[in-house]
mmCIF file of C-alpha atoms and ligand atoms in Angstrom:
data_model
loop_
_atom_site.group_PDB
_atom_site.id
_atom_site.type_symbol
_atom_site.label_atom_id
_atom_site.label_comp_id
_atom_site.label_asym_id
_atom_site.label_seq_id
_atom_site.Cartn_x
_atom_site.Cartn_y
_atom_site.Cartn_z
ATOM 1 C CA MET A 1 112.766 112.037 114.987
ATOM 2 C CA HIS A 2 112.368 110.108 117.915
ATOM 3 C CA SER A 3 114.673 106.996 117.573
ATOM 4 C CA LYS A 4 117.065 105.929 114.382
ATOM 5 C CA ASP A 5 114.177 104.038 112.857
ATOM 6 C CA GLN A 6 110.986 105.658 114.118
ATOM 7 C CA ILE A 7 109.867 108.418 111.945
ATOM 8 C CA CYS A 8 107.105 110.883 113.201
ATOM 9 C CA HIS A 9 104.492 112.894 111.194
ATOM 10 C CA GLU A 10 106.629 115.969 111.542
ATOM 11 C CA ASP A 11 109.193 114.549 109.606
ATOM 12 C CA TYR A 12 107.107 113.515 106.775
ATOM 13 C CA GLN A 13 105.484 117.067 106.673
ATOM 14 C CA ARG A 14 108.899 118.754 106.905
ATOM 15 C CA THR A 15 110.061 116.841 103.743
ATOM 16 C CA ALA A 16 106.537 117.556 102.097
ATOM 17 C CA ASP A 17 106.721 121.318 102.853
ATOM 18 C CA TRP A 18 110.199 121.709 101.330
ATOM 19 C CA LEU A 19 109.102 119.894 98.036
ATOM 20 C CA LEU A 20 106.096 122.321 97.991
ATOM 21 C CA SER A 21 108.224 125.247 98.454
ATOM 22 C CA GLN A 22 110.744 124.472 95.739
ATOM 23 C CA THR A 23 107.925 123.237 92.555
ATOM 24 C CA GLN A 24 104.860 124.697 91.776
ATOM 25 C CA HIS A 25 103.573 121.100 90.658
ATOM 26 C CA ARG A 26 100.934 119.420 92.801
ATOM 27 C CA PRO A 27 101.091 115.982 91.828
ATOM 28 C CA LYS A 28 98.139 113.373 92.097
ATOM 29 C CA VAL A 29 99.920 110.706 90.776
ATOM 30 C CA ALA A 30 103.371 109.096 92.030
ATOM 31 C CA ILE A 31 105.354 106.531 90.164
ATOM 32 C CA ILE A 32 108.312 104.508 91.629
ATOM 33 C CA CYS A 33 110.735 103.160 89.165
ATOM 34 C CA GLY A 34 112.168 99.821 89.398
ATOM 35 C CA SER A 35 115.656 98.742 88.386
ATOM 36 C CA GLY A 36 116.580 100.073 85.263
ATOM 37 C CA LEU A 37 113.154 101.732 84.774
ATOM 38 C CA GLY A 38 113.932 105.333 85.392
ATOM 39 C CA MET A 39 113.322 106.209 82.254
ATOM 40 C CA LEU A 40 109.652 106.371 82.903
ATOM 41 C CA ALA A 41 110.493 109.989 84.208
ATOM 42 C CA ASP A 42 111.886 110.913 80.812
ATOM 43 C CA ALA A 43 108.240 111.330 79.405
ATOM 44 C CA LEU A 44 107.538 114.207 81.921
ATOM 45 C CA LYS A 45 107.217 117.613 80.754
ATOM 46 C CA CYS A 46 108.199 120.786 82.358
ATOM 47 C CA GLN A 47 110.297 118.802 84.842
ATOM 48 C CA ASP A 48 111.578 120.047 88.012
ATOM 49 C CA SER A 49 113.787 117.627 89.401
ATOM 50 C CA PHE A 50 115.757 116.931 92.789
ATOM 51 C CA LYS A 51 118.808 114.679 93.779
ATOM 52 C CA TYR A 52 117.659 112.683 96.786
ATOM 53 C CA SER A 53 120.835 113.917 98.642
ATOM 54 C CA ASP A 54 119.151 117.559 98.529
ATOM 55 C CA ILE A 55 115.985 116.641 99.889
ATOM 56 C CA PRO A 56 115.760 117.307 103.475
ATOM 57 C CA GLY A 57 115.019 113.796 105.313
ATOM 58 C CA PHE A 58 115.143 111.529 102.288
ATOM 59 C CA PRO A 59 117.372 108.287 102.180
ATOM 60 C CA GLN A 60 119.807 107.862 99.600
ATOM 61 C CA SER A 61 119.826 105.466 96.692
ATOM 62 C CA THR A 62 122.915 102.959 96.447
ATOM 63 C CA VAL A 63 121.970 100.611 93.643
ATOM 64 C CA LYS A 64 123.110 100.553 90.128
ATOM 65 C CA GLY A 65 120.099 101.549 87.995
ATOM 66 C CA HIS A 66 118.305 103.670 90.690
ATOM 67 C CA ALA A 67 119.539 107.253 89.791
ATOM 68 C CA GLY A 68 118.277 108.752 92.884
ATOM 69 C CA ARG A 69 116.138 111.704 91.331
ATOM 70 C CA LEU A 70 112.845 112.885 92.300
ATOM 71 C CA VAL A 71 111.063 114.420 89.134
ATOM 72 C CA PHE A 72 107.936 116.385 89.124
ATOM 73 C CA GLY A 73 106.237 117.079 85.726
ATOM 74 C CA GLU A 74 103.210 116.709 83.420
ATOM 75 C CA LEU A 75 102.302 113.489 81.647
ATOM 76 C CA LYS A 76 99.397 114.326 79.009
ATOM 77 C CA GLY A 77 98.344 117.391 81.082
ATOM 78 C CA LYS A 78 98.394 115.335 84.395
ATOM 79 C CA THR A 79 100.734 116.156 87.175
ATOM 80 C CA CYS A 80 103.044 113.502 88.597
ATOM 81 C CA VAL A 81 106.076 112.867 90.666
ATOM 82 C CA CYS A 82 108.378 109.880 89.808
ATOM 83 C CA MET A 83 111.038 108.414 91.835
ATOM 84 C CA GLN A 84 113.961 107.422 89.770
ATOM 85 C CA GLY A 85 115.123 104.822 91.989
ATOM 86 C CA ARG A 86 113.765 103.387 95.199
ATOM 87 C CA PHE A 87 115.166 102.063 98.521
ATOM 88 C CA HIS A 88 115.346 98.523 99.298
ATOM 89 C CA MET A 89 115.691 96.678 102.558
ATOM 90 C CA TYR A 90 118.758 94.926 101.724
ATOM 91 C CA GLU A 91 120.666 98.147 101.264
ATOM 92 C CA GLY A 92 120.374 98.548 105.201
ATOM 93 C CA HIS A 93 117.572 100.861 105.070
ATOM 94 C CA SER A 94 114.648 100.401 107.880
ATOM 95 C CA LEU A 95 111.447 100.064 106.091
ATOM 96 C CA SER A 96 110.131 103.211 107.563
ATOM 97 C CA LYS A 97 112.977 104.671 105.338
ATOM 98 C CA VAL A 98 112.043 102.542 102.582
ATOM 99 C CA THR A 99 108.528 103.939 102.364
ATOM 100 C CA PHE A 100 109.201 107.360 103.655
ATOM 101 C CA PRO A 101 108.539 108.867 100.015
ATOM 102 C CA VAL A 102 105.007 107.529 100.144
ATOM 103 C CA ARG A 103 104.162 109.320 103.152
ATOM 104 C CA VAL A 104 105.520 112.392 101.874
ATOM 105 C CA PHE A 105 103.522 111.951 98.335
ATOM 106 C CA LYS A 106 100.299 111.559 100.503
ATOM 107 C CA LEU A 107 101.046 114.942 102.297
ATOM 108 C CA LEU A 108 101.635 116.535 98.731
ATOM 109 C CA GLY A 109 98.254 115.217 97.683
ATOM 110 C CA VAL A 110 98.962 112.057 95.647
ATOM 111 C CA ASP A 111 96.017 109.870 95.480
ATOM 112 C CA THR A 112 97.306 106.984 93.036
ATOM 113 C CA LEU A 113 100.651 105.181 93.355
ATOM 114 C CA ILE A 114 102.312 103.376 90.411
ATOM 115 C CA VAL A 115 104.707 101.032 91.268
ATOM 116 C CA THR A 116 107.154 99.032 88.908
ATOM 117 C CA ASN A 117 109.891 96.564 89.315
ATOM 118 C CA ALA A 118 112.351 94.001 87.628
ATOM 119 C CA ALA A 119 111.389 90.669 88.867
ATOM 120 C CA GLY A 120 112.192 87.138 88.033
ATOM 121 C CA SER A 121 109.542 84.788 86.864
ATOM 122 C CA LEU A 122 108.565 81.309 88.360
ATOM 123 C CA ALA A 123 105.252 80.991 86.165
ATOM 124 C CA ASP A 124 106.284 78.364 83.577
ATOM 125 C CA SER A 125 104.168 80.184 81.079
ATOM 126 C CA TYR A 126 106.277 83.586 81.561
ATOM 127 C CA SER A 127 109.085 84.716 79.242
ATOM 128 C CA CYS A 128 111.965 87.377 79.682
ATOM 129 C CA GLY A 129 110.541 90.753 78.733
ATOM 130 C CA ASP A 130 106.971 90.155 79.627
ATOM 131 C CA ILE A 131 105.211 92.712 81.674
ATOM 132 C CA MET A 132 103.288 91.357 84.563
ATOM 133 C CA ILE A 133 100.004 93.501 85.771
ATOM 134 C CA ILE A 134 100.364 92.800 89.520
ATOM 135 C CA ARG A 135 97.023 91.281 90.733
ATOM 136 C CA ASP A 136 98.308 90.616 94.300
ATOM 137 C CA HIS A 137 101.414 90.039 96.242
ATOM 138 C CA ILE A 138 102.950 87.743 98.932
ATOM 139 C CA ASN A 139 105.127 89.599 101.270
ATOM 140 C CA PHE A 140 107.565 87.274 102.921
ATOM 141 C CA PRO A 141 109.164 89.684 105.277
ATOM 142 C CA GLY A 142 105.880 90.972 106.073
ATOM 143 C CA LEU A 143 104.605 87.627 107.087
ATOM 144 C CA ALA A 144 107.898 87.279 109.195
ATOM 145 C CA GLY A 145 106.902 90.508 111.152
ATOM 146 C CA LEU A 146 109.154 92.897 109.051
ATOM 147 C CA ASN A 147 106.405 95.464 108.215
ATOM 148 C CA PRO A 148 106.667 99.215 107.667
ATOM 149 C CA LEU A 149 103.376 99.618 109.741
ATOM 150 C CA ASN A 150 105.368 98.251 112.719
ATOM 151 C CA GLY A 151 105.347 100.460 115.774
ATOM 152 C CA PRO A 152 102.807 103.098 116.905
ATOM 153 C CA ASN A 153 99.919 103.592 114.201
ATOM 154 C CA ASP A 154 99.925 107.109 112.999
ATOM 155 C CA ASP A 155 96.006 107.521 112.951
ATOM 156 C CA LYS A 156 96.486 110.641 110.586
ATOM 157 C CA PHE A 157 97.700 108.490 107.565
ATOM 158 C CA GLY A 158 95.096 105.606 108.423
ATOM 159 C CA THR A 159 93.845 102.586 110.573
ATOM 160 C CA ARG A 160 95.658 100.217 112.904
ATOM 161 C CA PHE A 161 94.556 97.089 111.093
ATOM 162 C CA PRO A 162 94.387 97.659 107.202
ATOM 163 C CA PRO A 163 92.603 95.289 104.793
ATOM 164 C CA MET A 164 94.832 94.135 102.173
ATOM 165 C CA SER A 165 92.640 92.355 99.838
ATOM 166 C CA GLY A 166 92.070 93.921 96.677
ATOM 167 C CA VAL A 167 95.146 96.220 97.328
ATOM 168 C CA TYR A 168 95.644 96.314 93.328
ATOM 169 C CA ASP A 169 93.067 98.407 91.944
ATOM 170 C CA LYS A 170 90.860 96.446 89.774
ATOM 171 C CA SER A 171 89.754 98.884 87.140
ATOM 172 C CA LEU A 172 93.215 100.126 86.890
ATOM 173 C CA ARG A 173 94.426 96.617 85.857
ATOM 174 C CA LYS A 174 91.441 96.247 83.271
ATOM 175 C CA MET A 175 92.243 99.704 82.061
ATOM 176 C CA ALA A 176 95.877 98.589 81.612
ATOM 177 C CA PHE A 177 94.953 95.361 79.841
ATOM 178 C CA ASP A 178 92.682 97.314 77.338
ATOM 179 C CA ILE A 179 95.383 99.808 76.849
ATOM 180 C CA CYS A 180 98.239 96.932 76.062
ATOM 181 C CA LYS A 181 95.487 95.537 73.552
ATOM 182 C CA SER A 182 95.145 98.831 71.611
ATOM 183 C CA MET A 183 99.049 98.825 71.846
ATOM 184 C CA GLY A 184 99.269 95.593 70.323
ATOM 185 C CA VAL A 185 101.463 94.343 72.943
ATOM 186 C CA SER A 186 98.917 91.732 74.617
ATOM 187 C CA GLN A 187 101.160 88.497 73.688
ATOM 188 C CA TYR A 188 103.575 89.543 76.324
ATOM 189 C CA VAL A 189 101.378 91.094 78.849
ATOM 190 C CA GLN A 190 100.509 88.780 81.930
ATOM 191 C CA GLU A 191 98.643 89.350 85.206
ATOM 192 C CA GLY A 192 99.843 87.573 88.207
ATOM 193 C CA VAL A 193 101.294 87.204 91.788
ATOM 194 C CA TYR A 194 104.237 89.212 93.030
ATOM 195 C CA CYS A 195 106.268 88.015 95.824
ATOM 196 C CA MET A 196 108.830 90.108 97.845
ATOM 197 C CA VAL A 197 111.586 88.526 99.372
ATOM 198 C CA GLY A 198 114.462 90.246 101.378
ATOM 199 C CA GLY A 199 117.477 89.773 98.950
ATOM 200 C CA PRO A 200 120.134 90.847 97.894
ATOM 201 C CA ASN A 201 120.883 87.071 96.908
ATOM 202 C CA PHE A 202 118.925 85.909 93.991
ATOM 203 C CA GLU A 203 116.843 82.712 94.938
ATOM 204 C CA THR A 204 118.486 79.042 95.213
ATOM 205 C CA VAL A 205 116.872 76.166 93.592
ATOM 206 C CA ALA A 206 114.877 74.964 96.215
ATOM 207 C CA GLU A 207 113.659 78.447 97.286
ATOM 208 C CA ALA A 208 112.676 78.824 93.695
ATOM 209 C CA ARG A 209 110.628 75.521 94.034
ATOM 210 C CA LEU A 210 108.760 76.462 97.189
ATOM 211 C CA LEU A 211 107.717 79.988 95.636
ATOM 212 C CA HIS A 212 106.624 78.211 92.550
ATOM 213 C CA ARG A 213 104.586 75.699 94.615
ATOM 214 C CA LEU A 214 103.173 78.598 96.648
ATOM 215 C CA GLY A 215 101.640 80.188 93.407
ATOM 216 C CA VAL A 216 104.234 82.938 93.000
ATOM 217 C CA ASP A 217 104.658 84.048 89.483
ATOM 218 C CA ALA A 218 107.440 86.582 89.857
ATOM 219 C CA VAL A 219 109.710 87.340 92.693
ATOM 220 C CA GLY A 220 111.740 90.436 93.520
ATOM 221 C CA MET A 221 113.127 92.603 96.339
ATOM 222 C CA SER A 222 110.655 95.550 96.761
ATOM 223 C CA THR A 223 107.321 96.862 96.377
ATOM 224 C CA ALA A 224 105.298 95.353 99.038
ATOM 225 C CA PRO A 225 106.483 97.703 101.785
ATOM 226 C CA GLU A 226 105.718 100.859 99.548
ATOM 227 C CA VAL A 227 102.368 99.357 98.516
ATOM 228 C CA LEU A 228 101.338 98.569 102.181
ATOM 229 C CA VAL A 229 102.054 101.872 102.859
ATOM 230 C CA ALA A 230 100.331 103.521 100.329
ATOM 231 C CA SER A 231 97.131 101.384 100.923
ATOM 232 C CA HIS A 232 97.244 102.268 104.543
ATOM 233 C CA CYS A 233 96.899 106.143 103.672
ATOM 234 C CA GLY A 234 93.979 105.538 101.367
ATOM 235 C CA MET A 235 96.065 105.544 98.039
ATOM 236 C CA ARG A 236 94.763 103.897 95.035
ATOM 237 C CA VAL A 237 97.622 101.304 93.747
ATOM 238 C CA PHE A 238 98.635 99.937 90.513
ATOM 239 C CA GLY A 239 101.714 97.927 89.976
ATOM 240 C CA LEU A 240 103.478 96.392 87.292
ATOM 241 C CA SER A 241 106.770 93.856 87.057
ATOM 242 C CA LEU A 242 108.915 93.572 84.206
ATOM 243 C CA ILE A 243 110.252 89.883 83.751
ATOM 244 C CA THR A 244 113.909 90.314 83.340
ATOM 245 C CA ASN A 245 114.976 86.407 83.967
ATOM 246 C CA LYS A 246 113.652 83.357 84.630
ATOM 247 C CA VAL A 247 114.395 82.115 87.949
ATOM 248 C CA VAL A 248 116.319 78.966 87.943
ATOM 249 C CA LYS A 249 114.113 76.069 89.222
ATOM 250 C CA SER A 250 116.322 72.960 87.953
ATOM 251 C CA TYR A 251 119.433 71.713 89.267
ATOM 252 C CA GLU A 252 120.456 70.730 85.504
ATOM 253 C CA ASP A 253 119.994 74.205 84.492
ATOM 254 C CA ASN A 254 123.376 76.362 84.535
ATOM 255 C CA GLU A 255 121.895 79.796 83.777
ATOM 256 C CA THR A 256 122.534 82.332 86.637
ATOM 257 C CA VAL A 257 121.104 85.723 86.935
ATOM 258 C CA ASN A 258 122.799 88.836 87.769
ATOM 259 C CA HIS A 259 122.043 92.671 88.229
ATOM 260 C CA GLU A 260 123.627 93.525 84.964
ATOM 261 C CA ALA A 261 121.413 90.943 82.900
ATOM 262 C CA VAL A 262 118.251 92.627 84.895
ATOM 263 C CA LEU A 263 119.176 95.827 83.510
ATOM 264 C CA GLU A 264 119.572 95.050 79.981
ATOM 265 C CA VAL A 265 116.332 93.562 79.890
ATOM 266 C CA SER A 266 114.767 96.647 81.690
ATOM 267 C CA LYS A 267 116.281 98.525 78.710
ATOM 268 C CA MET A 268 114.683 96.628 76.242
ATOM 269 C CA ARG A 269 110.861 97.120 77.291
ATOM 270 C CA SER A 270 111.541 100.789 78.378
ATOM 271 C CA GLU A 271 109.660 102.321 75.538
ATOM 272 C CA THR A 272 106.604 100.023 75.974
ATOM 273 C CA LEU A 273 106.466 100.690 79.667
ATOM 274 C CA GLN A 274 106.909 104.352 78.993
ATOM 275 C CA VAL A 275 103.669 104.320 76.504
ATOM 276 C CA LEU A 276 101.751 102.048 78.636
ATOM 277 C CA VAL A 277 102.283 104.084 81.921
ATOM 278 C CA THR A 278 101.582 107.482 80.164
ATOM 279 C CA GLU A 279 98.359 106.167 78.652
ATOM 280 C CA LEU A 280 97.227 104.806 81.884
ATOM 281 C CA ILE A 281 97.681 108.144 83.508
ATOM 282 C CA SER A 282 96.106 109.897 80.617
ATOM 283 C CA GLN A 283 93.245 107.498 80.836
ATOM 284 C CA MET A 284 92.921 107.796 84.717
ATOM 285 C CA ASP A 285 90.139 109.535 86.314
ATOM 286 C CA ILE A 286 91.985 111.889 88.701
ATOM 287 C CA ASN A 287 90.077 114.333 90.834
ATOM 288 C CA ASN A 288 91.875 117.298 90.009
ATOM 289 C CA ASN A 289 95.162 117.635 88.257
ATOM 290 C CA THR A 290 96.021 121.012 88.844
ATOM 291 C CA ALA A 291 96.183 121.059 92.753
HETATM 292 O O1 LIG B 1 113.825 97.768 92.554
HETATM 293 P P1 LIG B 1 113.482 96.665 91.902
HETATM 294 O O2 LIG B 1 112.703 95.578 92.869
HETATM 295 O O3 LIG B 1 113.084 96.741 90.442
HETATM 296 O O4 LIG B 1 114.967 95.803 91.792
HETATM 297 C C1 LIG B 1 115.015 94.716 91.609
HETATM 298 C C2 LIG B 1 115.324 93.804 92.731
HETATM 299 C C3 LIG B 1 116.738 93.968 93.230
HETATM 300 O O5 LIG B 1 116.834 95.281 93.764
HETATM 301 C C4 LIG B 1 117.473 94.122 91.490
HETATM 302 C C5 LIG B 1 118.014 92.858 91.484
HETATM 303 O O6 LIG B 1 118.505 92.629 90.080
HETATM 304 O O7 LIG B 1 116.454 94.341 90.836
HETATM 305 N N1 GUN B 2 114.450 87.889 94.279
HETATM 306 C C1 GUN B 2 114.825 88.182 92.947
HETATM 307 N N2 GUN B 2 114.637 89.592 92.543
HETATM 308 C C2 GUN B 2 114.821 89.710 91.009
HETATM 309 N N3 GUN B 2 114.962 91.004 90.511
HETATM 310 C C3 GUN B 2 115.128 90.592 89.206
HETATM 311 N N4 GUN B 2 115.340 89.310 89.009
HETATM 312 C C4 GUN B 2 115.060 88.752 90.310
HETATM 313 C C5 GUN B 2 115.099 87.163 90.764
HETATM 314 O O1 GUN B 2 115.235 86.445 90.015
HETATM 315 N N5 GUN B 2 114.871 87.162 91.844
#
């Protein structure tokens, strides 16, 4: 490691090699579970799991609802690795730490990243409990220069100036919609724009109104950095936001949001999300799910 924040290729490789020595699983798909969504890992069969604190080089999760375990296993015969708990910028992690696991996954052979998060809705047509398929994102910290790709570019992972239009894979989005239809849950499935803000505070009314005017459908405190790093190294990306609350946009509204409420709503949709993600992975075209 060069400095506190700079991570070099060998650091990622060391962690990947350690994991490869500890499990027979060779995942092609990685899933990052958002707040309260760690149960997505429960569906994995033949699990090998590792506490983040036992994995060399891994950061630690500090947020309630993020268990801090990396779980390998099979979903309908396809090998996956699942992060039960992610890292956020507001926890004090550098963005290279926040995205560290994504590059490790690349070195494990992962080619598809599924990200999930809990988010507040700005779109008037959304309700609490809706599932939003992420069409695109706005990365506020990124626009302000806080980007995990800052610093010397590691050409072994990807190009200096990666394109980001079309970053959320269109065919996977369509596949997810079709699956939702067949599950009979289309009435609470949306597609929209996710916006990352730094957090950890929830939005003021003025901020909420700003985001609404910008065309943001759902706001949260994660996801964009992981997606940037995954796309930079050539992974296919699919994302889901679970709408856990409506962001307060009126001074007349006395509602307030809190993390406990976010976790409560996550629980309510856990089964639907599990079925949706499992079905998506089972229908995905994966080159080779054994190595
Ligand atoms: O990890 P995610 O983005 O799901 O977590 C969201 C944003 C904050 O970390 C937390 C707020 O309740 O949930
Ligand atoms: N920034 C933000 N993150 C969230 N995560 C879950 N709900 C919210 C919200 O309303 N705002």
